[in-house]
Amino acid sequence: MLRLYVTGMTPRSAQAIANIRSLCEEHLRGLYALQVIDIYQHPQLTRMEQIVAAPTLVKRLPLPLRRMVGDLSDRERVLLGLDLREARR
Amino acid sequence: MSRRQARPVARAIAKARTGIEGLDEITGGGLPAGRPTLVSGSAGCGKTLLALQFLVNGATRFREPGVFMCFEETGRELTDNARSLGYDLALLERRKRILIDHVRVERSEIDETGEYDLGGLFVRLGHAIDTLGARRVVLDTIESLFSGFSNALILRAELRRLFRWLKDRGVTTVITGERGEGQLTRQGLDQIVAIPTLVRRLPPPIRKIVGELSNAERTLVGLQLRAGP
């Protein structure tokens, strides 16, 4: 269960969305739910979800909770944050 | 670096009263209205309390609702501290006079995976200001962000942008910073952006804050305060 918080459709937002989609399709096909949330449209969520940086990918489940900030271009770190490191060849 | 006193800024600048006895006099009427001011001082000197008084007085006496964004204490710690001073923050929150937002930045929870900015913080603060129609903001202590995020270059650029943005929004803002080695704040906030700076150095305001203490305790607090550079 992943939520990606972005600030509108900036190039960086688009980059982050593309990166996480391709990574999930590669490693988690059919096993994940990804929600992209524009915080300009839902500003109240920033406080509830403790969002400071943008973009931020929040992994609530499975535990532990992780926050990955940035455009998610460092695949290694994203995989690590998602506990998918073993999945990597 | 030369020691800076709270120096009165040009008279043309309107002032926002803090309601803190002594402070409004030495600053010629309060803090520059609609602008950010940095409050710098050593650890434990009462920066948070000063900021809290500024905000609560604004909300209760000057019809200026305020947002307190705390990066260190939790909301509950802040509420408890305030209660010891006789402020009921929970009530003020319910009445929408103030809003307390505790920003959690835990390095252990955060992975940096590429380019980012502090867009989330801007949206979050902007939403809080809009919700309340806030005229005052406290950022206590925003430099804590440097312990949660590793890219100091991004943070510095974003803080510069944040201070400009606050000024554009016209909210009177207190930014607290802890004195570091040879500079006013650990990360040199005052160098990141030109900002009026109030160096928290003791007597007038602190007397009121420590009013409940015995003389012996006051002396102790005084010594602690003077320990700064």
Short mmCIF file of C-alpha atoms in Angstrom, two decimals:
data_model
loop_
_atom_site.label_atom_id
_atom_site.label_comp_id
_atom_site.label_asym_id
_atom_site.label_seq_id
_atom_site.Cartn_x
_atom_site.Cartn_y
_atom_site.Cartn_z
CA MET A 1 0.00 0.00 0.00
CA LEU A 2 1.79 3.08 -1.25
CA ARG A 3 0.86 6.72 -1.35
CA LEU A 4 2.79 9.24 -3.35
CA TYR A 5 2.29 12.87 -2.38
CA VAL A 6 3.19 15.42 -5.03
CA THR A 7 2.79 19.16 -5.55
CA GLY A 8 0.82 19.44 -8.77
CA MET A 9 2.14 18.23 -12.08
CA THR A 10 5.68 19.56 -11.98
CA PRO A 11 8.36 17.74 -13.96
CA ARG A 12 9.66 16.39 -10.68
CA SER A 13 6.21 15.05 -9.74
CA ALA A 14 5.90 13.41 -13.13
CA GLN A 15 9.35 11.90 -12.75
CA ALA A 16 8.51 10.46 -9.35
CA ILE A 17 5.23 8.99 -10.62
CA ALA A 18 6.95 7.40 -13.62
CA ASN A 19 9.74 6.02 -11.46
CA ILE A 20 7.53 4.39 -8.85
CA ARG A 21 5.14 2.99 -11.46
CA SER A 22 7.90 1.31 -13.40
CA LEU A 23 9.54 0.01 -10.25
CA CYS A 24 6.31 -1.43 -8.89
CA GLU A 25 5.44 -3.02 -12.23
CA GLU A 26 8.81 -4.63 -12.33
CA HIS A 27 8.92 -5.94 -8.77
CA LEU A 28 5.40 -6.01 -7.44
CA ARG A 29 3.16 -6.59 -10.42
CA GLY A 30 -0.36 -7.25 -9.22
CA LEU A 31 0.69 -7.04 -5.59
CA TYR A 32 0.55 -3.36 -4.85
CA ALA A 33 -1.82 -0.44 -4.58
CA LEU A 34 -0.43 2.96 -5.50
CA GLN A 35 -2.29 6.16 -4.88
CA VAL A 36 -0.99 9.48 -6.20
CA ILE A 37 -2.18 12.47 -4.20
CA ASP A 38 -1.80 16.11 -5.20
CA ILE A 39 -1.40 18.02 -1.94
CA TYR A 40 -2.48 21.25 -3.61
CA GLN A 41 -5.88 19.57 -3.95
CA HIS A 42 -5.79 17.99 -0.49
CA PRO A 43 -3.68 20.30 1.71
CA GLN A 44 -5.20 18.98 4.95
CA LEU A 45 -3.48 15.63 4.37
CA THR A 46 -0.02 17.15 4.80
CA ARG A 47 -0.52 17.49 8.53
CA MET A 48 -2.17 14.12 9.00
CA GLU A 49 0.48 12.34 6.98
CA GLN A 50 3.44 14.38 8.27
CA ILE A 51 4.45 15.58 4.83
CA VAL A 52 7.30 18.08 4.67
CA ALA A 53 9.14 17.36 1.47
CA ALA A 54 7.74 16.84 -1.99
CA PRO A 55 7.51 14.42 -3.60
CA THR A 56 7.11 12.00 -0.68
CA LEU A 57 6.27 8.32 -1.02
CA VAL A 58 4.74 6.87 2.14
CA LYS A 59 4.70 3.17 2.78
CA ARG A 60 2.27 2.49 5.62
CA LEU A 61 2.00 -1.23 5.17
CA PRO A 62 3.65 -3.57 5.54
CA LEU A 63 5.33 -2.08 8.61
CA PRO A 64 7.62 -0.38 9.34
CA LEU A 65 6.40 2.96 8.06
CA ARG A 66 8.83 4.54 5.62
CA ARG A 67 8.95 7.91 3.94
CA MET A 68 10.88 8.24 0.76
CA VAL A 69 11.45 11.80 -0.33
CA GLY A 70 12.57 12.86 -3.75
CA ASP A 71 11.82 11.89 -7.32
CA LEU A 72 12.55 8.21 -6.56
CA SER A 73 15.29 8.04 -9.17
CA ASP A 74 17.61 6.18 -6.81
CA ARG A 75 16.03 2.78 -7.40
CA GLU A 76 18.34 1.01 -5.02
CA ARG A 77 17.24 3.15 -2.11
CA VAL A 78 13.60 2.89 -3.04
CA LEU A 79 13.84 -0.90 -3.16
CA LEU A 80 15.57 -0.84 0.18
CA GLY A 81 12.87 1.38 1.64
CA LEU A 82 10.20 -0.94 0.30
CA ASP A 83 11.94 -3.97 1.79
CA LEU A 84 12.34 -5.38 -1.69
CA ARG A 85 16.05 -5.57 -1.76
CA GLU A 86 16.06 -9.36 -1.96
CA ALA A 87 13.88 -9.15 -5.02
CA ARG A 88 16.70 -7.50 -6.88
CA ARG A 89 19.02 -9.68 -8.97
CA MET B 1 30.78 38.55 14.59
CA SER B 2 29.65 41.64 16.33
CA ARG B 3 27.03 41.27 18.97
CA ARG B 4 23.69 42.31 17.80
CA GLN B 5 21.13 43.88 19.99
CA ALA B 6 17.51 44.05 19.17
CA ARG B 7 17.79 47.26 17.31
CA PRO B 8 14.82 49.30 16.41
CA VAL B 9 14.21 49.04 12.70
CA ALA B 10 13.24 52.10 10.69
CA ARG B 11 10.25 53.85 12.19
CA ALA B 12 8.25 53.48 9.03
CA ILE B 13 7.87 49.76 9.69
CA ALA B 14 4.67 48.93 11.51
CA LYS B 15 5.05 46.85 14.65
CA ALA B 16 3.18 43.86 15.95
CA ARG B 17 3.04 43.95 19.72
CA THR B 18 4.26 40.89 21.52
CA GLY B 19 2.48 41.83 24.73
CA ILE B 20 5.64 40.81 26.58
CA GLU B 21 6.50 43.41 29.15
CA GLY B 22 9.86 44.98 28.41
CA LEU B 23 10.23 43.49 24.97
CA ASP B 24 7.80 45.83 23.27
CA GLU B 25 9.61 48.78 24.83
CA ILE B 26 13.12 47.79 23.76
CA THR B 27 11.95 46.96 20.26
CA GLY B 28 10.09 50.22 19.83
CA GLY B 29 6.65 48.69 19.83
CA GLY B 30 7.09 45.02 19.00
CA LEU B 31 8.30 42.90 16.12
CA PRO B 32 8.21 44.11 12.52
CA ALA B 33 4.63 43.49 11.46
CA GLY B 34 4.09 41.14 8.55
CA ARG B 35 7.70 40.06 8.45
CA PRO B 36 9.86 37.29 9.83
CA THR B 37 12.09 37.89 12.85
CA LEU B 38 14.72 35.48 14.07
CA VAL B 39 14.92 34.94 17.81
CA SER B 40 18.29 33.55 18.68
CA GLY B 41 19.60 32.38 22.03
CA SER B 42 21.42 29.59 23.78
CA ALA B 43 19.72 26.34 24.76
CA GLY B 44 17.18 26.67 27.51
CA CYS B 45 17.03 30.45 27.47
CA GLY B 46 13.33 30.61 26.81
CA LYS B 47 13.06 31.11 23.06
CA THR B 48 10.09 28.79 22.85
CA LEU B 49 8.35 30.57 25.70
CA LEU B 50 8.93 33.94 24.12
CA ALA B 51 7.50 32.64 20.86
CA LEU B 52 4.56 31.11 22.68
CA GLN B 53 3.77 34.34 24.50
CA PHE B 54 3.98 36.26 21.26
CA LEU B 55 1.46 33.87 19.72
CA VAL B 56 -0.93 33.56 22.65
CA ASN B 57 -0.96 37.30 23.31
CA GLY B 58 -1.63 37.87 19.64
CA ALA B 59 -4.58 35.48 19.72
CA THR B 60 -6.06 36.64 23.01
CA ARG B 61 -5.27 40.35 23.17
CA PHE B 62 -4.63 41.63 19.67
CA ARG B 63 -7.14 39.67 17.58
CA GLU B 64 -4.39 38.03 15.61
CA PRO B 65 -4.80 34.26 15.38
CA GLY B 66 -1.59 32.31 15.03
CA VAL B 67 -0.02 29.07 13.89
CA PHE B 68 2.62 27.41 16.03
CA MET B 69 4.68 24.98 14.03
CA CYS B 70 6.93 23.02 16.38
CA PHE B 71 9.76 20.94 15.07
CA GLU B 72 11.09 19.81 18.42
CA GLU B 73 8.55 19.50 21.18
CA THR B 74 5.42 17.50 20.59
CA GLY B 75 2.11 19.32 20.66
CA ARG B 76 1.40 17.80 24.04
CA GLU B 77 4.69 18.91 25.59
CA LEU B 78 4.01 22.39 24.32
CA THR B 79 0.49 22.37 25.75
CA ASP B 80 1.80 21.18 29.11
CA ASN B 81 4.51 23.83 29.15
CA ALA B 82 1.99 26.48 28.30
CA ARG B 83 -0.32 25.32 31.05
CA SER B 84 2.44 25.90 33.59
CA LEU B 85 2.37 29.52 32.44
CA GLY B 86 -1.37 29.70 32.78
CA TYR B 87 -2.21 29.39 29.08
CA ASP B 88 -4.89 26.98 27.97
CA LEU B 89 -3.70 26.11 24.48
CA ALA B 90 -6.31 23.38 24.03
CA LEU B 91 -9.08 25.90 24.58
CA LEU B 92 -7.48 28.38 22.19
CA GLU B 93 -7.17 25.61 19.65
CA ARG B 94 -10.81 24.66 20.00
CA ARG B 95 -11.76 28.28 19.51
CA LYS B 96 -9.63 28.40 16.36
CA ARG B 97 -7.49 31.17 17.76
CA ILE B 98 -4.34 29.14 17.46
CA LEU B 99 -3.30 26.00 15.67
CA ILE B 100 -0.42 23.83 16.77
CA ASP B 101 1.23 21.61 14.21
CA HIS B 102 3.94 19.26 15.32
CA VAL B 103 6.25 18.51 12.42
CA ARG B 104 7.97 15.19 12.87
CA VAL B 105 11.23 14.74 11.06
CA GLU B 106 12.91 11.47 11.92
CA ARG B 107 16.02 10.65 9.97
CA SER B 108 15.39 6.98 10.67
CA GLU B 109 12.06 7.12 8.86
CA ILE B 110 13.20 9.14 5.87
CA ASP B 111 15.02 7.92 2.78
CA GLU B 112 16.22 10.43 0.24
CA THR B 113 15.78 9.00 -3.22
CA GLY B 114 16.37 11.94 -5.51
CA GLU B 115 15.56 15.59 -6.02
CA TYR B 116 13.06 17.10 -3.61
CA ASP B 117 11.95 20.40 -2.15
CA LEU B 118 9.99 21.46 0.93
CA GLY B 119 6.78 21.89 -1.03
CA GLY B 120 4.94 19.80 1.56
CA LEU B 121 5.87 22.23 4.32
CA PHE B 122 4.71 25.23 2.29
CA VAL B 123 1.34 23.63 1.56
CA ARG B 124 1.00 22.54 5.16
CA LEU B 125 1.77 25.94 6.63
CA GLY B 126 -0.27 27.74 4.00
CA HIS B 127 -3.27 25.57 4.77
CA ALA B 128 -2.90 26.17 8.52
CA ILE B 129 -2.69 29.94 7.96
CA ASP B 130 -5.75 29.91 5.70
CA THR B 131 -7.78 27.74 8.07
CA LEU B 132 -7.36 30.24 10.89
CA GLY B 133 -6.96 33.46 8.98
CA ALA B 134 -3.68 33.58 10.91
CA ARG B 135 -1.74 36.82 11.25
CA ARG B 136 1.13 35.33 13.27
CA VAL B 137 3.34 32.31 12.81
CA VAL B 138 5.97 30.66 14.96
CA LEU B 139 8.54 28.24 13.56
CA ASP B 140 10.22 26.56 16.54
CA THR B 141 12.96 25.44 15.79
CA ILE B 142 13.02 25.10 12.05
CA GLU B 143 16.68 24.17 11.97
CA SER B 144 15.65 20.75 13.24
CA LEU B 145 14.96 20.02 9.59
CA PHE B 146 18.71 19.74 9.15
CA SER B 147 18.72 16.66 11.36
CA GLY B 148 15.99 15.00 9.33
CA PHE B 149 17.24 15.77 5.84
CA SER B 150 20.82 15.51 4.72
CA ASN B 151 20.90 17.90 1.78
CA ALA B 152 21.84 21.20 3.41
CA LEU B 153 21.95 22.97 0.04
CA ILE B 154 18.33 22.19 -0.68
CA LEU B 155 17.30 23.12 2.85
CA ARG B 156 19.07 26.46 2.75
CA ALA B 157 17.56 27.37 -0.60
CA GLU B 158 14.13 26.27 0.58
CA LEU B 159 14.36 28.20 3.85
CA ARG B 160 15.28 31.31 1.90
CA ARG B 161 12.21 30.71 -0.24
CA LEU B 162 10.10 30.10 2.87
CA PHE B 163 11.09 33.36 4.55
CA ARG B 164 10.31 35.29 1.36
CA TRP B 165 7.01 33.51 1.07
CA LEU B 166 6.08 34.35 4.68
CA LYS B 167 6.89 37.97 4.02
CA ASP B 168 4.77 37.95 0.88
CA ARG B 169 1.90 36.49 2.87
CA GLY B 170 2.31 39.33 5.34
CA VAL B 171 2.26 37.23 8.50
CA THR B 172 4.35 38.32 11.47
CA THR B 173 6.65 35.40 12.06
CA VAL B 174 8.99 34.38 14.86
CA ILE B 175 11.66 31.90 13.87
CA THR B 176 13.65 30.53 16.77
CA GLY B 177 17.24 29.42 16.41
CA GLU B 178 19.74 28.04 18.84
CA ARG B 179 23.06 29.81 19.09
CA GLY B 180 25.87 27.79 17.60
CA GLU B 181 29.64 28.19 17.58
CA GLY B 182 30.33 31.76 16.64
CA GLN B 183 27.03 32.25 14.91
CA LEU B 184 23.54 33.24 15.85
CA THR B 185 22.03 29.91 14.93
CA ARG B 186 23.50 26.48 14.30
CA GLN B 187 22.99 26.61 10.57
CA GLY B 188 23.61 30.31 10.20
CA LEU B 189 20.00 31.13 9.39
CA ASP B 190 20.73 34.83 9.64
CA GLN B 191 23.27 34.42 6.85
CA ILE B 192 20.89 32.50 4.65
CA VAL B 193 18.60 35.46 4.49
CA ALA B 194 18.80 38.99 5.81
CA ILE B 195 16.39 39.00 8.68
CA PRO B 196 15.94 41.18 11.74
CA THR B 197 17.34 39.28 14.65
CA LEU B 198 16.52 39.50 18.29
CA VAL B 199 19.16 38.01 20.47
CA ARG B 200 17.57 36.60 23.54
CA ARG B 201 19.83 37.78 26.20
CA LEU B 202 17.92 38.15 29.41
CA PRO B 203 16.39 40.45 31.78
CA PRO B 204 13.33 42.29 30.78
CA PRO B 205 11.15 39.58 29.31
CA ILE B 206 12.56 36.70 31.29
CA ARG B 207 11.63 38.27 34.60
CA LYS B 208 8.03 37.86 33.75
CA ILE B 209 8.44 34.34 32.53
CA VAL B 210 10.18 33.21 35.69
CA GLY B 211 7.87 35.21 37.91
CA GLU B 212 6.68 32.15 39.78
CA LEU B 213 10.13 31.10 40.81
CA SER B 214 11.84 31.82 44.10
CA ASN B 215 14.74 34.23 44.16
CA ALA B 216 17.20 31.37 44.41
CA GLU B 217 15.72 29.75 41.34
CA ARG B 218 15.75 33.03 39.52
CA THR B 219 19.43 33.40 40.14
CA LEU B 220 19.94 29.91 38.83
CA VAL B 221 17.99 30.65 35.69
CA GLY B 222 19.89 33.88 35.28
CA LEU B 223 23.20 32.08 35.43
CA GLN B 224 22.05 29.54 32.92
CA LEU B 225 20.95 32.28 30.60
CA ARG B 226 24.22 34.10 30.86
CA ALA B 227 26.14 31.00 29.92
CA GLY B 228 25.66 31.75 26.23
CA PRO B 229 28.41 33.26 24.10
#
